[in-house]
CSV table of N, CA, C and O in Angstrom, one decimal:
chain,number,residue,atom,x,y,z
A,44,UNK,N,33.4,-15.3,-4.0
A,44,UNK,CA,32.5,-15.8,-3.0
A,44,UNK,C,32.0,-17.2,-3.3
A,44,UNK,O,31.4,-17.9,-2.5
A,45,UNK,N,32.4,-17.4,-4.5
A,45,UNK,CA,31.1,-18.7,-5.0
A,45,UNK,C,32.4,-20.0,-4.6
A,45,UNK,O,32.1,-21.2,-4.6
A,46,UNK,N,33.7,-19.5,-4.3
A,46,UNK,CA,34.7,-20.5,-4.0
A,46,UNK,C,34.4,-21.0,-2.1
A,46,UNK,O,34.4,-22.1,-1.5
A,47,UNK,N,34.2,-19.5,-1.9
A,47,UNK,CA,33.7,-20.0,-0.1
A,47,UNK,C,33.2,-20.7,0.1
A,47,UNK,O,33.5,-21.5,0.9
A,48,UNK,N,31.7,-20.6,-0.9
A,48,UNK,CA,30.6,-20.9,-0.5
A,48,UNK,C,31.0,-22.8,-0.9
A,48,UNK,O,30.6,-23.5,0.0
A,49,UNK,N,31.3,-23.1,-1.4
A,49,UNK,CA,32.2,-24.3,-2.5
A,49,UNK,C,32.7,-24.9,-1.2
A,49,UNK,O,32.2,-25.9,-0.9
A,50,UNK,N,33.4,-24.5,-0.6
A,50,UNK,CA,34.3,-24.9,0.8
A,50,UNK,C,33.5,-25.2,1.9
A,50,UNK,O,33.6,-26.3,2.5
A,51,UNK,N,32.6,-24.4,2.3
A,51,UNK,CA,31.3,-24.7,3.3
A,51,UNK,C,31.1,-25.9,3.1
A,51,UNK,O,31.5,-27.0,3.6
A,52,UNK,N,30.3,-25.7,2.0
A,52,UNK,CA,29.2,-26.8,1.6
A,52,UNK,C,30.0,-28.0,1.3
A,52,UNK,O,29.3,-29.0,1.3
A,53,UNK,N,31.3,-28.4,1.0
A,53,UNK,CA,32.5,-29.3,0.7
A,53,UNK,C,32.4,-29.6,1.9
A,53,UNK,O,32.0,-30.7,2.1
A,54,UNK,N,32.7,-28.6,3.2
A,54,UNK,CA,32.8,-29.2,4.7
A,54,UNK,C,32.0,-30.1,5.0
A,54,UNK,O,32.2,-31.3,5.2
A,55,UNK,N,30.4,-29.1,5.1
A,55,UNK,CA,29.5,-29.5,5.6
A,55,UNK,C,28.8,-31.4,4.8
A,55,UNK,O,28.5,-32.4,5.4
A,56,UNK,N,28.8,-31.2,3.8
A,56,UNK,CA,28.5,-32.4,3.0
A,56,UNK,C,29.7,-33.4,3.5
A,56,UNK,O,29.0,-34.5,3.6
A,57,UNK,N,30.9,-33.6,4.0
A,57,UNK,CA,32.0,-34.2,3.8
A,57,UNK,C,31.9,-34.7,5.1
A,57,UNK,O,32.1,-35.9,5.2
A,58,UNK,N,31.7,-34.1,6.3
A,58,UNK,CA,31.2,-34.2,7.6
A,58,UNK,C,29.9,-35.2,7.8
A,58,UNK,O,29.6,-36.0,8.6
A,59,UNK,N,29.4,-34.8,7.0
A,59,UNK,CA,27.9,-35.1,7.3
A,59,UNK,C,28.3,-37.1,6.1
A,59,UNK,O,27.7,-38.2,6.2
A,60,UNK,N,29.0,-36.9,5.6
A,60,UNK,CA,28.9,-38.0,4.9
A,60,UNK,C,29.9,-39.2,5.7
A,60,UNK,O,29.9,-40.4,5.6
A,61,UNK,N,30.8,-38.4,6.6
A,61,UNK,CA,31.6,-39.0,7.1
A,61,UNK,C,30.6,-40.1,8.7
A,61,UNK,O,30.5,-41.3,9.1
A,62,UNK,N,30.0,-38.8,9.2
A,62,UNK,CA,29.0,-39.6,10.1
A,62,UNK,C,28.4,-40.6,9.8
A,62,UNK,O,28.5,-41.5,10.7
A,63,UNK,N,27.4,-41.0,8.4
A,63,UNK,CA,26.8,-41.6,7.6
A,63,UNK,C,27.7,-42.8,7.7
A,63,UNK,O,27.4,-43.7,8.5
A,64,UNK,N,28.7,-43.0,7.2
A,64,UNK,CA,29.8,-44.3,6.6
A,64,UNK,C,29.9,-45.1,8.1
A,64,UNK,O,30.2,-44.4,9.1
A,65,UNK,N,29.8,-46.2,8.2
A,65,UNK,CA,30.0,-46.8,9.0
A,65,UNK,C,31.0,-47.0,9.5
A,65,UNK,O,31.6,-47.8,8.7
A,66,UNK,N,32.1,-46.8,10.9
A,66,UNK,CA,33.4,-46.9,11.2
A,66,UNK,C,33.8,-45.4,11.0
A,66,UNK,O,33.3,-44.3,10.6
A,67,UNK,N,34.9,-45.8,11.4
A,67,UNK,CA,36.0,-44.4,11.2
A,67,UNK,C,36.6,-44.3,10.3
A,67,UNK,O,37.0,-45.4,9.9
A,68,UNK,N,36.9,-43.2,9.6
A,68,UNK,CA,37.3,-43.1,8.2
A,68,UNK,C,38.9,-42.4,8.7
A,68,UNK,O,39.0,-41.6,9.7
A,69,UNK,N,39.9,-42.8,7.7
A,69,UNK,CA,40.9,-41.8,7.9
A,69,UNK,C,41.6,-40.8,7.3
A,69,UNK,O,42.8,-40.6,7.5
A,70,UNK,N,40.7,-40.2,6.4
A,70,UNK,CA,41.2,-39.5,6.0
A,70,UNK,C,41.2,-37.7,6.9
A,70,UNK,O,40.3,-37.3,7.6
A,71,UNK,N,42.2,-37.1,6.4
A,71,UNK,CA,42.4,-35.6,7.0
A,71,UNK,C,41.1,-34.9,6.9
A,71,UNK,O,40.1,-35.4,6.3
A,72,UNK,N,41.0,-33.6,7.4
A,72,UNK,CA,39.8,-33.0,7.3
A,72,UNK,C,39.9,-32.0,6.2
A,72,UNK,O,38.9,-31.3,5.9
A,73,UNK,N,41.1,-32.0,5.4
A,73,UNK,CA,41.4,-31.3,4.1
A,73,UNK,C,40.7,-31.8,3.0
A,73,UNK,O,40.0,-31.2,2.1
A,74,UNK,N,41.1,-33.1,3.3
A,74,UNK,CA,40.6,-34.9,2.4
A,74,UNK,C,39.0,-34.5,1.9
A,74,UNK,O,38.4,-34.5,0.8
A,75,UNK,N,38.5,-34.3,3.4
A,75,UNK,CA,37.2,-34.1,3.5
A,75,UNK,C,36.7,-33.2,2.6
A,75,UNK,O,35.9,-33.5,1.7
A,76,UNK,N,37.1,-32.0,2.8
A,76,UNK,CA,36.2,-31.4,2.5
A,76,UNK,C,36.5,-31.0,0.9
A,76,UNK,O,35.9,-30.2,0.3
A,77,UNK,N,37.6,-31.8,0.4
A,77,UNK,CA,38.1,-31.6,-0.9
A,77,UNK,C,36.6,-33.0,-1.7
A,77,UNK,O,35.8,-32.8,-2.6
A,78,UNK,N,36.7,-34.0,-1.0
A,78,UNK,CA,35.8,-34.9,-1.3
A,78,UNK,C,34.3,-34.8,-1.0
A,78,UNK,O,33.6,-35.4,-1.8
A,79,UNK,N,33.8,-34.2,-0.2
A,79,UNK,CA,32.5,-33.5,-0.1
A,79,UNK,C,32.6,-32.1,-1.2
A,79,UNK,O,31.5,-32.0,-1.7
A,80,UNK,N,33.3,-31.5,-1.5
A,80,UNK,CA,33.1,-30.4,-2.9
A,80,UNK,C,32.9,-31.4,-3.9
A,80,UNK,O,31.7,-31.4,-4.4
A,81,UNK,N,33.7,-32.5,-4.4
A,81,UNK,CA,33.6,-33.4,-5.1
A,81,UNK,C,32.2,-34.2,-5.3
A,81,UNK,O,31.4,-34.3,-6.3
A,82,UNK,N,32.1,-34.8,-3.6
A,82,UNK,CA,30.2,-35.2,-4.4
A,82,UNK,C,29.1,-34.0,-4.4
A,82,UNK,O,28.0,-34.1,-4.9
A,83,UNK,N,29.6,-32.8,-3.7
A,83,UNK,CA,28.8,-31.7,-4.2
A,83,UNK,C,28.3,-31.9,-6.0
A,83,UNK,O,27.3,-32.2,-6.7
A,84,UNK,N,29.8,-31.5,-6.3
A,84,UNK,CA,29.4,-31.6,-7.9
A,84,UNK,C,29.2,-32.7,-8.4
A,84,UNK,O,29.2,-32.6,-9.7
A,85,UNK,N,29.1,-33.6,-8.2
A,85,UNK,CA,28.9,-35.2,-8.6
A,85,UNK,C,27.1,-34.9,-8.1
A,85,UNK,O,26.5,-35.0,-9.1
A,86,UNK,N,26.4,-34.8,-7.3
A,86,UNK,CA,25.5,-34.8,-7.1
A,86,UNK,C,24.7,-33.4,-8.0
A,86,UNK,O,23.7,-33.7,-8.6
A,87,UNK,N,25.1,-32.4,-8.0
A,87,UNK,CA,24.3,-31.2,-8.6
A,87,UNK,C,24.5,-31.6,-10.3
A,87,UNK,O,23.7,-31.0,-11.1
A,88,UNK,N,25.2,-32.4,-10.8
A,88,UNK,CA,25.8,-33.4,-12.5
A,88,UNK,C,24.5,-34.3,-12.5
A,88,UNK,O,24.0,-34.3,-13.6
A,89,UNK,N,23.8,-35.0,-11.6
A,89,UNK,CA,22.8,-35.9,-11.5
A,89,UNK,C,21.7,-35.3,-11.5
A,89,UNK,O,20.8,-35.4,-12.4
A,90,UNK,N,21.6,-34.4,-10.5
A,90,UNK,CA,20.0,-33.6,-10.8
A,90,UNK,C,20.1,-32.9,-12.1
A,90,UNK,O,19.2,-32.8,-12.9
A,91,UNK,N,21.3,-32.3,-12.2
A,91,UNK,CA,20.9,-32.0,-14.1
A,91,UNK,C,20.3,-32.8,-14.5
A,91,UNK,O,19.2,-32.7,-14.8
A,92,UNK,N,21.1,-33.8,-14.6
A,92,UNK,CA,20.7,-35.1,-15.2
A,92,UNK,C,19.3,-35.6,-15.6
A,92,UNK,O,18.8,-35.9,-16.7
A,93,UNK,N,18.8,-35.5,-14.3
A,93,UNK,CA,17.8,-35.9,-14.4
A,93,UNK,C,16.5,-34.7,-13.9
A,93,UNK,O,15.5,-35.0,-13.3
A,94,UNK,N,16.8,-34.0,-14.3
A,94,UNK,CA,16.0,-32.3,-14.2
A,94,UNK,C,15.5,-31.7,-13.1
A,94,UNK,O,14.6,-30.9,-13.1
A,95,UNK,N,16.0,-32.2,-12.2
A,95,UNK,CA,15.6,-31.4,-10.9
A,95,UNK,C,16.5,-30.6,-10.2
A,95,UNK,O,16.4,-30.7,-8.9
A,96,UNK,N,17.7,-29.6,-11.1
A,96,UNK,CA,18.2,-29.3,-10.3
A,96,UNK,C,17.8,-27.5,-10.4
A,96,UNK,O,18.6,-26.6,-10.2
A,97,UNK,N,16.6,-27.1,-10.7
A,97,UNK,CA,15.8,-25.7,-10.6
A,97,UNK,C,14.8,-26.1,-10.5
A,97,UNK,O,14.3,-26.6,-11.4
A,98,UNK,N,14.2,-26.1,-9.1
A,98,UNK,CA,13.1,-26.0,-8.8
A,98,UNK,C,12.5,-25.1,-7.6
A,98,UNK,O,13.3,-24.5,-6.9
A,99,UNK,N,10.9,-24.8,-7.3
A,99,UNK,CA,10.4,-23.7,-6.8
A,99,UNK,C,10.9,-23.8,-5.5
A,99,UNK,O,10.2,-24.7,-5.1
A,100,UNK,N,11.4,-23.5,-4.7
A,100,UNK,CA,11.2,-23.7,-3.4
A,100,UNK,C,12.8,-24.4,-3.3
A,100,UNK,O,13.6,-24.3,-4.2
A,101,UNK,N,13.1,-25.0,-1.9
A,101,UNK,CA,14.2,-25.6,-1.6
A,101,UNK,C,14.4,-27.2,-2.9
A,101,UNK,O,13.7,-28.2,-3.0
A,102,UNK,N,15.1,-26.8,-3.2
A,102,UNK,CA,16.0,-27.9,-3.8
A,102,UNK,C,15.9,-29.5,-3.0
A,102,UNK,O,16.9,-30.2,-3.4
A,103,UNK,N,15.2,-30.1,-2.2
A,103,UNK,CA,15.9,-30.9,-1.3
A,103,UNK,C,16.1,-32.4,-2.3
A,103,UNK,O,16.9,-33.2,-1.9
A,104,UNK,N,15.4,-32.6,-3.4
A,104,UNK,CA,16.1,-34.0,-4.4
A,104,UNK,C,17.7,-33.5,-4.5
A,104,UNK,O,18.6,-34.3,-4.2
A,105,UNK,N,17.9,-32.2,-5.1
A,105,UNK,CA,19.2,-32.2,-5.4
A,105,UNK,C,20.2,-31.8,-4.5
A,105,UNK,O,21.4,-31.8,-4.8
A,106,UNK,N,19.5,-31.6,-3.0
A,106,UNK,CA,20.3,-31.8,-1.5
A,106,UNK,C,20.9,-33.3,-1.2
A,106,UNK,O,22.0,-33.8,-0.9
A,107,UNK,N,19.7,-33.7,-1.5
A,107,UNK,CA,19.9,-35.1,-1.1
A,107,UNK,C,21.2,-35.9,-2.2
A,107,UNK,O,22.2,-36.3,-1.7
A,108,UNK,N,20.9,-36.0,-3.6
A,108,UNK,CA,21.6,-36.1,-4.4
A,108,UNK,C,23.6,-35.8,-4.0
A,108,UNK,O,24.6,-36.5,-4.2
A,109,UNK,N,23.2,-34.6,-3.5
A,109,UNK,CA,24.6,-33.9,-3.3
A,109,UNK,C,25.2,-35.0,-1.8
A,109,UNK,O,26.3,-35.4,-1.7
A,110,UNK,N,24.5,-35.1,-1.2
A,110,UNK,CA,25.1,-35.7,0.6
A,110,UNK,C,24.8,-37.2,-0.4
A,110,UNK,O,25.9,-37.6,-0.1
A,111,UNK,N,24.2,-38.3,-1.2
A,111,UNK,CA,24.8,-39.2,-1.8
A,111,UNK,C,25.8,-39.3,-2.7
A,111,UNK,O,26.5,-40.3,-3.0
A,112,UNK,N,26.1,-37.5,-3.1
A,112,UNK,CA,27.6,-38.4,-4.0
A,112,UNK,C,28.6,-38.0,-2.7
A,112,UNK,O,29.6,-38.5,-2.6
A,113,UNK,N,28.2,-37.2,-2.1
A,113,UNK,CA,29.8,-36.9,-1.0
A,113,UNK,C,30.0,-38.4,-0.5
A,113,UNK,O,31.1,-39.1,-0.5
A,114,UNK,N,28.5,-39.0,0.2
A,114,UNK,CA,29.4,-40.7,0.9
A,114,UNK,C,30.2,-41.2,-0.2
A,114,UNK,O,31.3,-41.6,-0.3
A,115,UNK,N,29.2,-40.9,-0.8
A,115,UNK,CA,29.8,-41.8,-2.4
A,115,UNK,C,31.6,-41.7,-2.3
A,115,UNK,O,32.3,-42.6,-1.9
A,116,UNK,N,32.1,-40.3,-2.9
A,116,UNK,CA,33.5,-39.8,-3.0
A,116,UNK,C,34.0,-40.0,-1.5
A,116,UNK,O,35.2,-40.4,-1.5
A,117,UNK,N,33.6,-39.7,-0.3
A,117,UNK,CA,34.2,-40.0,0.8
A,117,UNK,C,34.6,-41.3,1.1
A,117,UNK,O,35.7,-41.5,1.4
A,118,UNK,N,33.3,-42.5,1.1
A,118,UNK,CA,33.5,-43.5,1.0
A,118,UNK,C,34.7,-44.4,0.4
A,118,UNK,O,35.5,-45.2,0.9
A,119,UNK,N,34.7,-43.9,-0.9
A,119,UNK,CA,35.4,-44.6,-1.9
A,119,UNK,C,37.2,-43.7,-1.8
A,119,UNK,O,38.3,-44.0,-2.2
A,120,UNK,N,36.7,-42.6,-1.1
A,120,UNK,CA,38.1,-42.0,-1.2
A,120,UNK,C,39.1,-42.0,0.2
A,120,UNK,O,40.2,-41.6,0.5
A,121,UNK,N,38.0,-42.7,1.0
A,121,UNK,CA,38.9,-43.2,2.2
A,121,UNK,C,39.5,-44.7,1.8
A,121,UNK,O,40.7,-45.0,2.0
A,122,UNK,N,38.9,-45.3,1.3
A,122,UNK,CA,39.0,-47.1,1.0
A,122,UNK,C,40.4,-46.6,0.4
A,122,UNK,O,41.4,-47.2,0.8
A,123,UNK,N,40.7,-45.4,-0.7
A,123,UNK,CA,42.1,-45.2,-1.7
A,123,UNK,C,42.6,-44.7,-0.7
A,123,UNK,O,43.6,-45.3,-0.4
A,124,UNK,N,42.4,-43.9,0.0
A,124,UNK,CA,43.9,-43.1,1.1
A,124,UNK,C,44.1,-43.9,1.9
A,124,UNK,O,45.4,-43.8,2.0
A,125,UNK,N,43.7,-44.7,2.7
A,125,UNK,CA,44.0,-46.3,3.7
A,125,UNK,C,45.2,-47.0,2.6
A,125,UNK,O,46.3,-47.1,3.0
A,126,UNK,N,44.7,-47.6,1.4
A,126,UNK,CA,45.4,-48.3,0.7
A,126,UNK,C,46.8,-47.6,0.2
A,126,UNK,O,48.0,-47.9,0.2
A,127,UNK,N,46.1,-46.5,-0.4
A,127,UNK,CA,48.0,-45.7,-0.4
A,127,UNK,C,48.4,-45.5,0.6
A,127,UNK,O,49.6,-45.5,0.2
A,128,UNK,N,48.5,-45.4,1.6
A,128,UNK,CA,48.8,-45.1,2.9
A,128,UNK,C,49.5,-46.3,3.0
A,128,UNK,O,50.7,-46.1,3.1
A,129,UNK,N,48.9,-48.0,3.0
A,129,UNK,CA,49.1,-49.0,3.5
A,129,UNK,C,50.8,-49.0,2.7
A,129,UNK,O,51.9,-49.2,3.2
A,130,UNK,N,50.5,-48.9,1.7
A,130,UNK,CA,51.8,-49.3,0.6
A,130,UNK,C,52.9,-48.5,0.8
A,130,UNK,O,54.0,-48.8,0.4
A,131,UNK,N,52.5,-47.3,1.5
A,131,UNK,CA,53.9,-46.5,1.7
A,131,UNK,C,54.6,-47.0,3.1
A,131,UNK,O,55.7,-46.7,3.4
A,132,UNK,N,53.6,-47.8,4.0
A,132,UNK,CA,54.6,-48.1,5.3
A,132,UNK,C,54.8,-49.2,4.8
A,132,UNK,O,55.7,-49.6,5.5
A,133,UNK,N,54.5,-50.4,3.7
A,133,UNK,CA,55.5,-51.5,3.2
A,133,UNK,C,56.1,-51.3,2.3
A,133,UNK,O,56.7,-52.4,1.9
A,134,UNK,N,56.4,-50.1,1.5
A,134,UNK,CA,57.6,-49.8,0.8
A,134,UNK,C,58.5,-49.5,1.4
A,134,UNK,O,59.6,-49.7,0.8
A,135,UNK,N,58.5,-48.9,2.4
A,135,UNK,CA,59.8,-48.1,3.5
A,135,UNK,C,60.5,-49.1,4.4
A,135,UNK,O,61.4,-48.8,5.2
């Protein structure tokens, strides 16, 4: 279950980060949500970090945290899939 739940929350963050980024991004909706899991855990690594990721009530520093590293990884992981992308229609 804790893999589903992993997948949701990958969508949902990956979606929601995708809105955020300014323009159209092009990566697949696989991309996405492989990259929203990614700043999932890149964001829940920070509120460890910095101790707020058990607190009374809703979590929302370490929400927030999590939808900053997804642009984060979406961001940066669209900028690499454009660019590999680019190099395989000028290698062919």
């Amino acid at each position: 279950m804790t893999w589903l739940w992993a997948i949701i929350v990958g969508l949902v963050l990956g979606l929601i980060a995708k809105a955020i980024i300014p323009g159209k991004q092009q990566i697949p909706l696989w991309l996405t949500v492989i990259f929203g899991m990614l700043g999932s855990v890149l964001g829940n690594w920070a509120a460890t970090g910095i101790g707020v990721n058990e607190t009374g009530g809703i979590d929302w520093i370490r929400h927030l945290l999590q939808l900053a590293g997804a642009v984060l990884v979406v961001g940066l992981g669209d900028r690499l899939w454009v660019s590999m992308r680019g190099r395989k229609k000028h290698a062919a």
